mmCIF file of C-alpha atoms in Angstrom:
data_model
loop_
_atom_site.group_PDB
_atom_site.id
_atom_site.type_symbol
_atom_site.label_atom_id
_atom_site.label_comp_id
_atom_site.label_asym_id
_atom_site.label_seq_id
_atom_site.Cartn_x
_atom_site.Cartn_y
_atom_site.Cartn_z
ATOM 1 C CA UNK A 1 0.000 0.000 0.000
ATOM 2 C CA UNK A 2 1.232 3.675 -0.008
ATOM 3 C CA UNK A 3 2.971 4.969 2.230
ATOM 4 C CA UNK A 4 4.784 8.354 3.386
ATOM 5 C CA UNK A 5 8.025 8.374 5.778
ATOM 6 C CA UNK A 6 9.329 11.927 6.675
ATOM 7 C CA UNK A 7 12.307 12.269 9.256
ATOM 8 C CA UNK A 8 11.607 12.717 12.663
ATOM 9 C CA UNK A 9 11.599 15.795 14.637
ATOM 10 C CA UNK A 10 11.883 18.001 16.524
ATOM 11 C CA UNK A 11 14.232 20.093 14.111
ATOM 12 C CA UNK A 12 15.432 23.207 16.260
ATOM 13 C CA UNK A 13 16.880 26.071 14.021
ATOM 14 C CA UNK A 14 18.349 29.582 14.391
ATOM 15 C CA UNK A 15 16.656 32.496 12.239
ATOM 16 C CA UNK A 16 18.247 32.725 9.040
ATOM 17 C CA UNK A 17 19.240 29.166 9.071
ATOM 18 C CA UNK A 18 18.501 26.430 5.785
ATOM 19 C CA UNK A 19 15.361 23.977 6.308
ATOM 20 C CA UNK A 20 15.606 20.558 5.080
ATOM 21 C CA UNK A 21 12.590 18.028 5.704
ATOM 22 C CA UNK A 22 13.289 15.118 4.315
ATOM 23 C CA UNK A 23 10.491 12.978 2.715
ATOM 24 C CA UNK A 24 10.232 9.909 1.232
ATOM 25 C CA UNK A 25 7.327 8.116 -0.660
ATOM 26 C CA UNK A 26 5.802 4.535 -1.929
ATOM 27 C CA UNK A 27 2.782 4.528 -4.226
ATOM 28 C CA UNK A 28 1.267 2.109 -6.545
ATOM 29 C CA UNK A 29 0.611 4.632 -8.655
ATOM 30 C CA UNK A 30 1.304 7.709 -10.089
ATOM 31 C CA UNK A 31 1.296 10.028 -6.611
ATOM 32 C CA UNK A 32 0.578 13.910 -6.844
ATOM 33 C CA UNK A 33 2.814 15.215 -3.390
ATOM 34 C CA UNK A 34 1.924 17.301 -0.725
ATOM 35 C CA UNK A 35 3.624 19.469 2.419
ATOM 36 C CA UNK A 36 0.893 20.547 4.427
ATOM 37 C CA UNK A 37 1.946 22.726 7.743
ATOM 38 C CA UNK A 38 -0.189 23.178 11.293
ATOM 39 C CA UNK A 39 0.754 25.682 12.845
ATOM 40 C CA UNK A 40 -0.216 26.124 16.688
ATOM 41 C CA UNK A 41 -3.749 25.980 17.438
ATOM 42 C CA UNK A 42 -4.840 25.573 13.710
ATOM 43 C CA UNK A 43 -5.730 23.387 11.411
ATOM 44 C CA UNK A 44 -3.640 21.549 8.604
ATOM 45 C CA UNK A 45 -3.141 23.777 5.837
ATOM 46 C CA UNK A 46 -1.435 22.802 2.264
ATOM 47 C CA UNK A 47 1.497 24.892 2.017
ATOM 48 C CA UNK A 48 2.524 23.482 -1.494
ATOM 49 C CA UNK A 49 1.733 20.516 -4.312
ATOM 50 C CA UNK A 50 3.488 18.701 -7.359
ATOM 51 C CA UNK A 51 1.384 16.470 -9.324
ATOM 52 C CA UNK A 52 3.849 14.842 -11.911
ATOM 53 C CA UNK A 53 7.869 14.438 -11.746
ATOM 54 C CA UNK A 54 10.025 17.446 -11.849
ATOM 55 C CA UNK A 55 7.591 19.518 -10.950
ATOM 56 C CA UNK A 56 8.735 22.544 -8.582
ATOM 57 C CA UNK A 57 5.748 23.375 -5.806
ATOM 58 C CA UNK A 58 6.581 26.522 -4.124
ATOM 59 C CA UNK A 59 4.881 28.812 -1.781
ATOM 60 C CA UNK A 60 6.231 31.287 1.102
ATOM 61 C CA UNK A 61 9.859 31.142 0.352
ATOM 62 C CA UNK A 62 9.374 26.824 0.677
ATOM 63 C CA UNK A 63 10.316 24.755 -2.079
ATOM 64 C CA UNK A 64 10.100 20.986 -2.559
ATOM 65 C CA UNK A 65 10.409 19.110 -6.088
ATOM 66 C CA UNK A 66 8.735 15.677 -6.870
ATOM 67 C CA UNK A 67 12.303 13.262 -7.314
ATOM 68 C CA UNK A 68 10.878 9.994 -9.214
ATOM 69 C CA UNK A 69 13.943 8.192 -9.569
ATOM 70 C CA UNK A 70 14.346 8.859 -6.023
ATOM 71 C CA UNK A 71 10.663 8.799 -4.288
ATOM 72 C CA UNK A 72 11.188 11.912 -2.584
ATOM 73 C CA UNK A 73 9.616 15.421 -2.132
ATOM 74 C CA UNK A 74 11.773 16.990 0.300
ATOM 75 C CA UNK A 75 10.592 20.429 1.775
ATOM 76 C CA UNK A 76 13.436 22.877 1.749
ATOM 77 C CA UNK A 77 13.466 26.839 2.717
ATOM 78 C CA UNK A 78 17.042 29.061 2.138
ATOM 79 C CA UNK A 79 15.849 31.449 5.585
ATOM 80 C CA UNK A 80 13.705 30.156 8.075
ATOM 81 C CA UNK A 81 11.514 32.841 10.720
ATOM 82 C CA UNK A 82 10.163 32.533 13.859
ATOM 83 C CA UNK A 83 6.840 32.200 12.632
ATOM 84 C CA UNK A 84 7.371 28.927 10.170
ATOM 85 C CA UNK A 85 7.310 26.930 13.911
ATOM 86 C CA UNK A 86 5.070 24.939 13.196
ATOM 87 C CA UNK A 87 4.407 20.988 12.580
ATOM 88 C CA UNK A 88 5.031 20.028 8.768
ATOM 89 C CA UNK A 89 3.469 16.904 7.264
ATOM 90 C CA UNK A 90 4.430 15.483 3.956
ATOM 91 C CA UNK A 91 1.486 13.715 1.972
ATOM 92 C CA UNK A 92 0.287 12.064 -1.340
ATOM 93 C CA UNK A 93 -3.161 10.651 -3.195
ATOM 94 C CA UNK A 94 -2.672 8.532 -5.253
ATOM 95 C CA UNK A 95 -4.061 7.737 -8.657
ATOM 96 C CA UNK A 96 -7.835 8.033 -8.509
ATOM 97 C CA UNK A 97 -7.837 8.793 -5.033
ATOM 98 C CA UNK A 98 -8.853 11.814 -2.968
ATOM 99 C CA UNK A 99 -7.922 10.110 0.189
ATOM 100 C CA UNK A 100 -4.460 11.228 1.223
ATOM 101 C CA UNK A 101 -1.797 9.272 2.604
ATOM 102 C CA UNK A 102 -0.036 11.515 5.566
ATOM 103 C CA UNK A 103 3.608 10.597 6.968
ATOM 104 C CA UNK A 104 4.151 11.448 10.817
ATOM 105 C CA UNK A 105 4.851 15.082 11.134
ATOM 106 C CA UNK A 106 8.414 16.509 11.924
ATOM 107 C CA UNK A 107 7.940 19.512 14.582
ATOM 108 C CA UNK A 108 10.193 22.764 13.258
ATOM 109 C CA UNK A 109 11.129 25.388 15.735
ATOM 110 C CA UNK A 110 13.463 28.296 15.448
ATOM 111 C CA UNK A 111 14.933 30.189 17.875
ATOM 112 C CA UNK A 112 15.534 34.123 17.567
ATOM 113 C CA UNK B 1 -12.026 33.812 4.699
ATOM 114 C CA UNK B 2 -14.087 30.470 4.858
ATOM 115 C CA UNK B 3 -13.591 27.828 7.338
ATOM 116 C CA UNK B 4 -14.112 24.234 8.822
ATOM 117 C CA UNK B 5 -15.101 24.370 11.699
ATOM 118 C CA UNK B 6 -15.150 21.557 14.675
ATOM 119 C CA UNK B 7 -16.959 20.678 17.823
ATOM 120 C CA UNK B 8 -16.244 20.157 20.529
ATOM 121 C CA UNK B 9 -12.856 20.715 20.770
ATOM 122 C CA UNK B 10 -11.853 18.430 23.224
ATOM 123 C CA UNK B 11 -14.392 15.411 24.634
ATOM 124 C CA UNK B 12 -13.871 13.117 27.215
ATOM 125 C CA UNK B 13 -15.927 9.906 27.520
ATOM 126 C CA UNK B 14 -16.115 6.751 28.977
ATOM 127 C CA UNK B 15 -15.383 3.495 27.253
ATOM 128 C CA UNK B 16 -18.668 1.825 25.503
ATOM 129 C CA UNK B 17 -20.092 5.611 25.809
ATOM 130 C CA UNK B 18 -21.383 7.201 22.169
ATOM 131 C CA UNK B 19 -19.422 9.950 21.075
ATOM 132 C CA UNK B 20 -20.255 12.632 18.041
ATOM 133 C CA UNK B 21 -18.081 14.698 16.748
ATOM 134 C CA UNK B 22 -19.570 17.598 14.454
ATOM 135 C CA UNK B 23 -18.244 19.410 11.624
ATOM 136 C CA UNK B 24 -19.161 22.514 9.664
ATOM 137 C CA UNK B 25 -17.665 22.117 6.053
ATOM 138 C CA UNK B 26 -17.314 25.159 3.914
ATOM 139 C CA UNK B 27 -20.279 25.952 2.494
ATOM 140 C CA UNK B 28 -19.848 25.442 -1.261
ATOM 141 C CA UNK B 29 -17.724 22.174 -0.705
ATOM 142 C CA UNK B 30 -19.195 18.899 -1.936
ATOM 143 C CA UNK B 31 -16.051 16.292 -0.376
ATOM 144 C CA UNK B 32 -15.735 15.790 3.014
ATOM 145 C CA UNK B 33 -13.370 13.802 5.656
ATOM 146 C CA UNK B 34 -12.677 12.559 8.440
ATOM 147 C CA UNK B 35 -8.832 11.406 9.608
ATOM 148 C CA UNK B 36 -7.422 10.658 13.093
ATOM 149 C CA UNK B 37 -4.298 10.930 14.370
ATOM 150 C CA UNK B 38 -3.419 9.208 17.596
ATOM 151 C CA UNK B 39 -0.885 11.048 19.709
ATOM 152 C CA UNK B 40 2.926 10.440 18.727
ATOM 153 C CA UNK B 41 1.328 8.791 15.330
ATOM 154 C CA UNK B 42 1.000 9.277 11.610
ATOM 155 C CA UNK B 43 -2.853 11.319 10.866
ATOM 156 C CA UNK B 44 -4.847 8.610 9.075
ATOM 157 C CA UNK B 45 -7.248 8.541 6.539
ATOM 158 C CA UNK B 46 -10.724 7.103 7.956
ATOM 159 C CA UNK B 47 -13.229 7.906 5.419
ATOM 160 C CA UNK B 48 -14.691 10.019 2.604
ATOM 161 C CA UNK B 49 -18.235 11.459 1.462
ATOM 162 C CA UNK B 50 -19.828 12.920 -1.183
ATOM 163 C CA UNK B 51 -23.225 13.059 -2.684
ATOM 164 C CA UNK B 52 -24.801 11.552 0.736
ATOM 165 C CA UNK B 53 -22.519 8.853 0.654
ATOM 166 C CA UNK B 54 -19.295 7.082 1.618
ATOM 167 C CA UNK B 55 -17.040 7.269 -1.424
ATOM 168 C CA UNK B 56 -14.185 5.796 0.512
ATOM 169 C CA UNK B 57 -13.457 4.220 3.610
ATOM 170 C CA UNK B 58 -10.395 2.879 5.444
ATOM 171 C CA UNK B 59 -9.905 -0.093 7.061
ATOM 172 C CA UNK B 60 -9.749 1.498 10.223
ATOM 173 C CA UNK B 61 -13.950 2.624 9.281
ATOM 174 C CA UNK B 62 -15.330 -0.437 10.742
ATOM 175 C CA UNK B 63 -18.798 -1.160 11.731
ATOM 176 C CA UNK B 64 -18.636 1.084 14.871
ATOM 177 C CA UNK B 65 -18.122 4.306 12.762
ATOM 178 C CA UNK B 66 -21.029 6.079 10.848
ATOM 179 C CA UNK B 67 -20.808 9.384 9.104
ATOM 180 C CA UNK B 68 -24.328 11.564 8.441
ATOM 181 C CA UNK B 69 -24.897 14.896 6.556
ATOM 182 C CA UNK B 70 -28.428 15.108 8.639
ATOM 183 C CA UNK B 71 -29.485 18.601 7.729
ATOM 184 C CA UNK B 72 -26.768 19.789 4.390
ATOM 185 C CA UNK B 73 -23.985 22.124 6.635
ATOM 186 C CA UNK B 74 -22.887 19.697 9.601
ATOM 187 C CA UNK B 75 -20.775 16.431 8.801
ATOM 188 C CA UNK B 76 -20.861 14.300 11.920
ATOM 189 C CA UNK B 77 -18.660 11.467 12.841
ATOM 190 C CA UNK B 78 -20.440 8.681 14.954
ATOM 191 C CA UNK B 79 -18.342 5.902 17.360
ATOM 192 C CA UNK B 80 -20.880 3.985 18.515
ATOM 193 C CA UNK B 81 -19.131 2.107 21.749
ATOM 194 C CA UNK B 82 -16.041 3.787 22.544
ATOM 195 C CA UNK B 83 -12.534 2.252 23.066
ATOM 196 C CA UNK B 84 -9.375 3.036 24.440
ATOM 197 C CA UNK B 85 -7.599 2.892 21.440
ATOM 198 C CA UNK B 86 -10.573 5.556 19.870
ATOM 199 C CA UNK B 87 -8.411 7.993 21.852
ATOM 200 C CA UNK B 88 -6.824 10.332 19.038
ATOM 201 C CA UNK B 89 -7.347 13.826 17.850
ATOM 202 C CA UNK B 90 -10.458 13.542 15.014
ATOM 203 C CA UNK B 91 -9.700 16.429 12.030
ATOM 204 C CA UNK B 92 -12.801 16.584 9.447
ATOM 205 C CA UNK B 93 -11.891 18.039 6.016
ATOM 206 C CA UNK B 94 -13.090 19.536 2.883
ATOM 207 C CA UNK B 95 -12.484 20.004 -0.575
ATOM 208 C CA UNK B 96 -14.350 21.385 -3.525
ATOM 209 C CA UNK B 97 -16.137 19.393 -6.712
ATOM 210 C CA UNK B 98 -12.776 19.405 -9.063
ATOM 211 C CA UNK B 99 -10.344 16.986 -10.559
ATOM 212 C CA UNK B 100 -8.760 14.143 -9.025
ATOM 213 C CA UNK B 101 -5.640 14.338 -6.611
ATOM 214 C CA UNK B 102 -5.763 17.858 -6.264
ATOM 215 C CA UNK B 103 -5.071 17.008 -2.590
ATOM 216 C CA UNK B 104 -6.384 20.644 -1.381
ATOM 217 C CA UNK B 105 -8.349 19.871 1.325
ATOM 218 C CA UNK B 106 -9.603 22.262 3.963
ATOM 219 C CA UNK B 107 -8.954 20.915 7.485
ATOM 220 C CA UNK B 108 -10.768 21.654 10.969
ATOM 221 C CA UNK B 109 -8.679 22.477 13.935
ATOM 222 C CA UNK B 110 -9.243 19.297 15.126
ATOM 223 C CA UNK B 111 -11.440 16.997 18.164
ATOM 224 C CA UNK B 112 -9.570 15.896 20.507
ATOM 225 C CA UNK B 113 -11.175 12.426 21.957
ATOM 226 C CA UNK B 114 -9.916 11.009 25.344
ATOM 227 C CA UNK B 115 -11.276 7.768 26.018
ATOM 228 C CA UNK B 116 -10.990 6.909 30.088
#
C-alpha cells in the first residue's frame, strides 16, 4: 500500500538558518505530493503541491520538487523565521484517489 | 475567509459511551473527511463522502463508525461504543467538486477524543 516516511523531529533552528525536511514516498501509482503545515492551534493547511515528476511546488519562500527516480519530495526553505514553527506533514493521493496518505509530522522550531 | 469548523474541541468519555463529533464544512464544498491521528502517530485517513454517501473508507472505518450529513452544513462522525484505542485527535476536512488528486483539502482544527 502507499505509504509516506518523513524524518523525525523536533528540528530546532536559528533564524536565518537552511530547512531541510526530508520525505520519502511509496505509491502504486502515479502520486501527486503534498507538504501541508499546522501551525499552533490551527488546522492543517497545504502549504505546497506537485502532481507529476520534476515539478517545482513553491509557496512562502518553501520549495520541494517531486524526485521519481528517487521517491522523494523533500521540503526545503534558504531562511527560516520565527513564525514557520510549526508541525510540517508530507502527503500524497494517489491515482484516482482523494484520500491522502499523511507521513508522521516533523515539529520545526526556530529560535531568535 | 471560509472555514471548517469543529466541535467540541476536546471530549472526554467513557469506554462503551457514544461519542459525536460535528463538523461545519465550507459551504460550497461537496467532499468531506474525516482522519485521526493518535498522539505520537502518523494522521490517518478514515473515510470520505460525497453526494450523501461514503465514497471511501479505510480499514480502520469499521462497523462502529457512521458518518451523516443530517441537515446539508454539519458532517458528523459517529463511534458507537467507545474504546481506548478511539483515543486520538479527530480532524474533518473539505475540498471542492474538481479533478482528481488535487489534494487541497480544507482541514478543521481538530477533536480531541480522550477515552478513560
Amino acid at each position: 500500500g502507499d505509504s509516506v516516511t518523513q524524518m523525525e523531529g523536533p528540528v530546532t533552528l536559528s533564524e536565518e538558518a537552511f530547512l531541510t525536511i526530508n520525505c520519502t514516498y511509496t505509491a502504486t501509482g502515479y502520486p501527486s505530493l503534498f507538504w501541508y503545515v499546522q501551525y499552533p492551534g490551527e488546522g492543517l493547511q497545504l502549504l505546497l503541491k506537485a502532481t507529476k515528476a520534476d515539478d517545482k511546488g513553491s509557496n512562502k519562500g518553501f520549495e520541494a520538487t517531486y524526485r521519481k527516480e528517487t521517491t522523494s519530495f523533500h521540503l526545503e526553505k534558504g531562511s527560516v523565521q520565527v513564525s514557520d514553527s510549526a508541525v510540517y506533514f508530507c502527503a500524497l493521493s494517489d491515482t484516482g484517489r482523494r484520500a491522502l496518505t499523511f507521513g508522521s509530522g516533523t515539529r520545526l522550531q526556530v529560535q531568535p | 475567509e471560509p472555514e471548517v469548523t469543529q466541535t467540541p474541541s476536546h471530549q472526554v468519555t467513557q469506554m462503551g459511551q457514544e461519542v459525536i463529533l460535528r463538523c461545519v464544512p465550507i459551504s460550497n464544498h461537496l467532499y468531506f473527511y474525516w482522519y485521526r491521528q493518535i498522539l505520537g502517530q502518523k494522521v490517518e485517513f478514515l473515510v470520505s463522502f460525497y453526494n450523501n454517501e461514503i465514497s471511501e473508507k479505510s480499514e480502520i472505518f469499521d462497523d462502529q463508525f457512521s458518518v451523516e450529513r443530517p441537515d446539508g452544513s454539519n458532517f458528523t462522525l459517529k463511534i458507537r461504543s467507545t474504546k481506548l484505542e478511539d483515543s486520538a485527535m479527530y480532524f474533518c476536512a473539505s475540498s471542492p467538486l474538481g479533478t482528481e488528486n488535487t489534494g487541497e483539502l480544507f482541514f478543521g482544527e481538530g477533536s480531541r477524543l480522550t477515552v478513560l
